[in-house]
mmCIF file of C-alpha atoms in Angstrom:
data_model
loop_
_atom_site.group_PDB
_atom_site.id
_atom_site.type_symbol
_atom_site.label_atom_id
_atom_site.label_comp_id
_atom_site.label_asym_id
_atom_site.label_seq_id
_atom_site.Cartn_x
_atom_site.Cartn_y
_atom_site.Cartn_z
ATOM 1 C CA MET A 1365 -0.490 0.171 0.573
ATOM 2 C CA PRO A 1366 1.640 3.014 -0.995
ATOM 3 C CA LEU A 1367 1.844 6.163 1.380
ATOM 4 C CA GLU A 1368 2.181 9.395 1.086
ATOM 5 C CA LEU A 1369 4.492 11.318 3.698
ATOM 6 C CA ASP A 1370 6.385 14.453 4.572
ATOM 7 C CA THR A 1371 9.051 12.615 2.647
ATOM 8 C CA ALA A 1372 11.319 15.972 4.185
ATOM 9 C CA SER A 1373 10.262 15.169 7.836
ATOM 10 C CA LEU A 1374 11.193 12.027 7.479
ATOM 11 C CA ARG A 1375 14.568 11.471 6.429
ATOM 12 C CA LYS A 1376 15.702 14.371 8.331
ATOM 13 C CA ALA A 1377 14.072 12.964 11.337
ATOM 14 C CA PHE A 1378 15.576 9.058 9.656
ATOM 15 C CA LYS A 1379 19.140 11.148 9.669
ATOM 16 C CA GLU A 1380 18.972 12.536 12.997
ATOM 17 C CA VAL A 1381 17.359 10.276 15.004
ATOM 18 C CA PRO A 1382 17.213 6.756 13.206
ATOM 19 C CA LYS A 1383 16.837 4.961 16.708
ATOM 20 C CA LEU A 1384 14.016 7.277 18.471
ATOM 21 C CA LEU A 1385 11.906 7.137 15.094
ATOM 22 C CA SER A 1386 11.845 3.541 15.570
ATOM 23 C CA THR A 1387 11.137 3.686 18.380
ATOM 24 C CA SER A 1388 7.715 5.981 17.826
ATOM 25 C CA ILE A 1389 7.171 4.597 14.636
ATOM 26 C CA LYS A 1390 6.843 1.278 16.479
ATOM 27 C CA PHE A 1391 4.085 2.842 18.740
ATOM 28 C CA GLY A 1392 2.183 3.972 15.465
ATOM 29 C CA TYR A 1393 2.155 0.790 14.488
ATOM 30 C CA GLU A 1394 0.866 -1.096 17.550
ATOM 31 C CA GLN A 1395 -2.066 2.011 16.917
ATOM 32 C CA ILE A 1396 -3.025 1.451 13.779
ATOM 33 C CA GLY A 1397 -3.625 -2.667 15.028
ATOM 34 C CA ASP A 1398 -5.900 -0.897 17.393
ATOM 35 C CA ASP A 1399 -7.474 1.241 14.622
ATOM 36 C CA PHE A 1400 -7.933 -1.766 12.676
ATOM 37 C CA ALA A 1401 -9.327 -3.955 15.157
ATOM 38 C CA GLU A 1402 -11.706 -1.007 16.071
ATOM 39 C CA ALA A 1403 -12.757 -1.128 12.650
ATOM 40 C CA MET A 1404 -13.424 -5.154 12.415
ATOM 41 C CA SER A 1405 -15.483 -4.319 14.545
ATOM 42 C CA LYS A 1406 -17.652 -2.760 13.608
ATOM 43 C CA ARG A 1407 -18.361 -5.460 10.783
ATOM 44 C CA PHE A 1408 -20.118 -7.363 13.646
ATOM 45 C CA GLU A 1409 -22.778 -5.282 13.915
ATOM 46 C CA GLY A 1410 -24.494 -7.761 11.973
ATOM 47 C CA SER A 1411 -28.052 -8.419 12.889
ATOM 48 C CA LEU A 1412 -30.482 -11.635 12.576
ATOM 49 C CA THR A 1413 -33.563 -10.597 10.640
ATOM 50 C CA GLY A 1414 -37.584 -12.463 9.550
ATOM 51 C CA PRO A 1415 -39.050 -15.180 11.537
ATOM 52 C CA TRP A 1416 -36.402 -17.418 10.559
ATOM 53 C CA LYS A 1417 -33.318 -15.930 11.655
ATOM 54 C CA ARG A 1418 -30.682 -16.429 9.620
ATOM 55 C CA GLN A 1419 -28.503 -13.523 8.329
ATOM 56 C CA ALA A 1420 -29.547 -10.180 7.014
ATOM 57 C CA ALA A 1421 -28.042 -9.010 3.005
ATOM 58 C CA SER A 1422 -25.526 -6.196 4.410
ATOM 59 C CA ASN A 1423 -21.995 -6.498 4.267
ATOM 60 C CA GLN A 1424 -21.473 -7.213 8.124
ATOM 61 C CA LEU A 1425 -21.716 -10.307 10.595
ATOM 62 C CA ALA A 1426 -24.305 -11.552 13.086
ATOM 63 C CA ASN A 1427 -22.383 -11.745 16.399
ATOM 64 C CA ARG A 1428 -23.511 -15.313 17.920
ATOM 65 C CA THR A 1429 -20.994 -17.086 20.160
ATOM 66 C CA GLY A 1430 -18.171 -13.503 19.224
ATOM 67 C CA ASN A 1431 -15.519 -16.654 19.011
ATOM 68 C CA LEU A 1432 -14.216 -14.776 15.342
ATOM 69 C CA ARG A 1433 -14.787 -11.772 17.074
ATOM 70 C CA ARG A 1434 -12.666 -12.004 19.698
ATOM 71 C CA SER A 1435 -9.915 -14.053 18.288
ATOM 72 C CA GLN A 1436 -8.227 -10.495 15.761
ATOM 73 C CA ARG A 1437 -5.147 -10.555 16.649
ATOM 74 C CA GLN A 1438 -2.259 -7.701 16.202
ATOM 75 C CA THR A 1439 1.061 -7.967 17.204
ATOM 76 C CA VAL A 1440 3.986 -5.522 16.342
ATOM 77 C CA THR A 1441 7.242 -7.526 16.293
ATOM 78 C CA GLY A 1442 11.305 -6.238 15.598
ATOM 79 C CA SER A 1443 13.753 -3.520 17.065
ATOM 80 C CA ASN A 1444 14.446 -1.236 14.178
ATOM 81 C CA LEU A 1445 13.414 0.571 11.100
ATOM 82 C CA ASP A 1446 14.301 -2.219 8.943
ATOM 83 C CA SER A 1447 12.826 -5.079 10.975
ATOM 84 C CA LEU A 1448 9.358 -3.545 12.293
ATOM 85 C CA LYS A 1449 6.406 -5.332 11.145
ATOM 86 C CA LEU A 1450 2.509 -5.585 11.796
ATOM 87 C CA ARG A 1451 1.112 -7.995 11.372
ATOM 88 C CA ALA A 1452 -2.994 -8.897 11.799
ATOM 89 C CA THR A 1453 -4.966 -11.972 11.905
ATOM 90 C CA ILE A 1454 -8.310 -13.436 12.237
ATOM 91 C CA GLY A 1455 -9.578 -16.850 13.484
ATOM 92 C CA ASN A 1456 -7.694 -19.932 14.379
ATOM 93 C CA ALA A 1457 -8.203 -23.955 14.117
ATOM 94 C CA LEU A 1458 -9.588 -24.349 17.532
ATOM 95 C CA THR A 1459 -13.187 -21.241 18.181
ATOM 96 C CA ALA A 1460 -13.436 -19.808 14.729
ATOM 97 C CA PRO A 1461 -11.789 -21.922 11.681
ATOM 98 C CA TYR A 1462 -14.541 -20.688 9.504
ATOM 99 C CA ALA A 1463 -12.674 -17.210 9.143
ATOM 100 C CA ALA A 1464 -11.056 -18.107 5.316
ATOM 101 C CA ILE A 1465 -15.125 -18.623 3.549
ATOM 102 C CA GLN A 1466 -16.447 -16.236 5.850
ATOM 103 C CA GLU A 1467 -13.683 -14.133 3.870
ATOM 104 C CA GLU A 1468 -13.295 -15.555 0.430
ATOM 105 C CA GLY A 1469 -16.735 -17.273 0.423
ATOM 106 C CA GLY A 1470 -17.587 -20.552 -0.902
ATOM 107 C CA THR A 1471 -20.016 -23.574 -0.719
ATOM 108 C CA VAL A 1472 -19.986 -25.596 2.693
ATOM 109 C CA ARG A 1473 -20.314 -29.145 2.762
ATOM 110 C CA PRO A 1474 -20.626 -32.269 5.074
ATOM 111 C CA LYS A 1475 -17.539 -33.777 6.478
ATOM 112 C CA LYS A 1476 -18.414 -37.280 5.795
ATOM 113 C CA ALA A 1477 -19.929 -37.924 2.189
ATOM 114 C CA GLY A 1478 -24.294 -38.953 2.144
ATOM 115 C CA GLY A 1479 -24.978 -36.704 5.195
ATOM 116 C CA PHE A 1480 -25.851 -33.065 5.763
ATOM 117 C CA LEU A 1481 -25.371 -30.111 7.815
ATOM 118 C CA THR A 1482 -27.627 -28.937 10.850
ATOM 119 C CA ILE A 1483 -28.729 -25.104 10.490
ATOM 120 C CA PRO A 1484 -30.265 -23.786 13.613
ATOM 121 C CA MET A 1485 -33.773 -22.999 13.361
ATOM 122 C CA PRO A 1486 -34.931 -20.667 15.834
ATOM 123 C CA ASP A 1487 -36.577 -22.520 18.712
ATOM 124 C CA ASN A 1488 -33.326 -23.567 18.623
ATOM 125 C CA LEU A 1489 -31.539 -19.689 18.936
ATOM 126 C CA THR A 1490 -31.978 -17.576 21.993
ATOM 127 C CA PRO A 1491 -33.055 -14.140 21.882
ATOM 128 C CA ALA A 1492 -29.098 -12.592 21.654
ATOM 129 C CA GLY A 1493 -28.208 -15.796 18.197
ATOM 130 C CA ARG A 1494 -26.952 -18.465 19.783
ATOM 131 C CA THR A 1495 -27.720 -22.321 19.216
ATOM 132 C CA LYS A 1496 -29.941 -23.807 22.255
ATOM 133 C CA VAL A 1497 -29.337 -27.947 21.679
ATOM 134 C CA THR A 1498 -25.586 -27.923 20.416
ATOM 135 C CA ARG A 1499 -25.658 -31.966 19.903
ATOM 136 C CA PRO A 1500 -27.739 -32.969 18.605
ATOM 137 C CA ARG A 1501 -27.547 -36.573 18.832
ATOM 138 C CA SER A 1502 -27.157 -36.376 22.590
ATOM 139 C CA ASP A 1503 -30.716 -35.583 22.922
ATOM 140 C CA PRO A 1504 -32.976 -39.199 21.845
ATOM 141 C CA SER A 1505 -35.668 -37.550 22.008
ATOM 142 C CA ILE A 1506 -34.651 -35.964 18.558
ATOM 143 C CA PHE A 1507 -36.335 -37.207 15.260
ATOM 144 C CA VAL A 1508 -36.226 -36.864 11.262
ATOM 145 C CA LEU A 1509 -39.138 -34.910 9.786
ATOM 146 C CA ARG A 1510 -39.562 -34.462 6.533
ATOM 147 C CA THR A 1511 -42.178 -32.288 4.476
ATOM 148 C CA ASN A 1512 -42.208 -30.701 1.576
ATOM 149 C CA GLY A 1513 -38.739 -31.424 0.383
ATOM 150 C CA ARG A 1514 -36.817 -30.982 3.170
ATOM 151 C CA ALA A 1515 -36.171 -32.109 5.875
ATOM 152 C CA PHE A 1516 -35.379 -31.090 9.953
ATOM 153 C CA LEU A 1517 -34.323 -32.234 13.335
ATOM 154 C CA VAL A 1518 -37.313 -31.919 15.576
ATOM 155 C CA ARG A 1519 -38.596 -32.750 18.780
ATOM 156 C CA LYS A 1520 -41.612 -32.334 21.042
ATOM 157 C CA SER A 1521 -42.219 -29.273 22.620
ATOM 158 C CA ALA A 1522 -42.093 -29.327 26.804
ATOM 159 C CA SER A 1523 -45.838 -28.534 26.937
ATOM 160 C CA GLY A 1524 -46.201 -32.172 24.864
ATOM 161 C CA GLU A 1525 -48.206 -29.491 22.492
ATOM 162 C CA GLY A 1526 -46.468 -28.873 19.256
ATOM 163 C CA LEU A 1527 -43.307 -29.809 17.512
ATOM 164 C CA GLU A 1528 -40.398 -26.973 18.451
ATOM 165 C CA PHE A 1529 -37.675 -27.463 14.989
ATOM 166 C CA LEU A 1530 -34.538 -26.971 16.302
ATOM 167 C CA PHE A 1531 -32.904 -27.548 12.627
ATOM 168 C CA MET A 1532 -32.678 -27.699 9.325
ATOM 169 C CA LEU A 1533 -30.976 -30.108 7.490
ATOM 170 C CA LYS A 1534 -28.659 -29.029 4.632
ATOM 171 C CA LYS A 1535 -26.612 -30.863 1.766
ATOM 172 C CA GLN A 1536 -24.380 -27.797 1.081
ATOM 173 C CA VAL A 1537 -24.790 -23.766 2.087
ATOM 174 C CA LYS A 1538 -23.317 -20.731 -0.061
ATOM 175 C CA ILE A 1539 -21.091 -18.262 1.723
ATOM 176 C CA PRO A 1540 -20.886 -14.844 0.705
ATOM 177 C CA ALA A 1541 -17.340 -13.373 0.576
ATOM 178 C CA ARG A 1542 -19.185 -10.518 3.627
ATOM 179 C CA LEU A 1543 -16.434 -10.486 6.553
ATOM 180 C CA GLY A 1544 -13.819 -7.891 5.269
ATOM 181 C CA PHE A 1545 -11.219 -8.343 6.644
ATOM 182 C CA GLY A 1546 -8.707 -7.338 3.887
ATOM 183 C CA GLU A 1547 -11.140 -4.874 2.168
ATOM 184 C CA THR A 1548 -11.042 -3.021 5.652
ATOM 185 C CA TRP A 1549 -7.632 -2.639 5.470
ATOM 186 C CA THR A 1550 -6.457 -1.505 1.952
ATOM 187 C CA SER A 1551 -9.900 0.692 2.125
ATOM 188 C CA PRO A 1552 -8.754 4.397 1.232
ATOM 189 C CA LYS A 1553 -9.803 5.503 4.720
ATOM 190 C CA PHE A 1554 -8.111 3.190 6.497
ATOM 191 C CA LYS A 1555 -5.233 3.654 4.002
ATOM 192 C CA GLU A 1556 -5.678 7.562 5.347
ATOM 193 C CA ASN A 1557 -5.456 6.378 9.089
ATOM 194 C CA ILE A 1558 -2.204 4.869 8.417
ATOM 195 C CA GLN A 1559 -0.697 8.522 6.739
ATOM 196 C CA ARG A 1560 -2.038 10.739 9.899
ATOM 197 C CA ARG A 1561 -0.381 7.182 12.793
ATOM 198 C CA LEU A 1562 2.949 7.147 10.846
ATOM 199 C CA GLN A 1563 3.716 11.422 9.768
ATOM 200 C CA GLU A 1564 2.326 12.156 13.796
ATOM 201 C CA ARG A 1565 4.734 9.273 15.044
ATOM 202 C CA VAL A 1566 7.595 10.403 12.100
ATOM 203 C CA ASP A 1567 6.638 14.629 13.887
ATOM 204 C CA LYS A 1568 6.545 12.701 17.049
ATOM 205 C CA ALA A 1569 10.558 12.050 17.689
ATOM 206 C CA LEU A 1570 11.347 15.285 15.911
ATOM 207 C CA ARG A 1571 9.452 16.727 18.715
ATOM 208 C CA VAL A 1572 10.556 15.075 21.566
ATOM 209 C CA ALA A 1573 14.652 15.901 19.649
ATOM 210 C CA GLY A 1574 14.061 19.396 19.469
ATOM 211 C CA LEU A 1575 13.877 19.156 15.972
ATOM 212 C CA LEU A 1576 10.581 20.395 14.833
#
């Protein structure tokens, strides 16, 4: 990403106070990492809508378990201007392995051939959108109901009247690209933020050294 900094002040700081500049820039990288985490958090302000409580058509994600949102990491490494690096990541193999498909989009299929994906239904969601029953096989009262060409996992309601529709069974689900990790980083707005932060740190180094 090409940046437009004040080259005169940058050269001056690099020549006169390289160590101070390095320390200042490192702090700037940390600020940029925090800014990016805040910008990404806004991608999780989507909501579940309609009678089926599905993700609304938008570029935002509904924050159900919070695992993906909490998996964001920003780390700054290096001790001088040549080695300083800012690394931002999201997702991990344990709690948020689905980060890549949310970022790039794609089709999710069952791990086992001939199996089904279990899609939580409104009866199985808390007001916050979290799944109540997570392991349907552990509940012997749950059974498969097929109707109108669709298949569901259901059980009798607590009152004994009617059924609770817990999961819809699907052979595959298409996920749109909507996480926006790369898009947020390369956006003109965030580029301006990076430039502002780095210029502030260059100027700060010069001021501390009495050169500005």
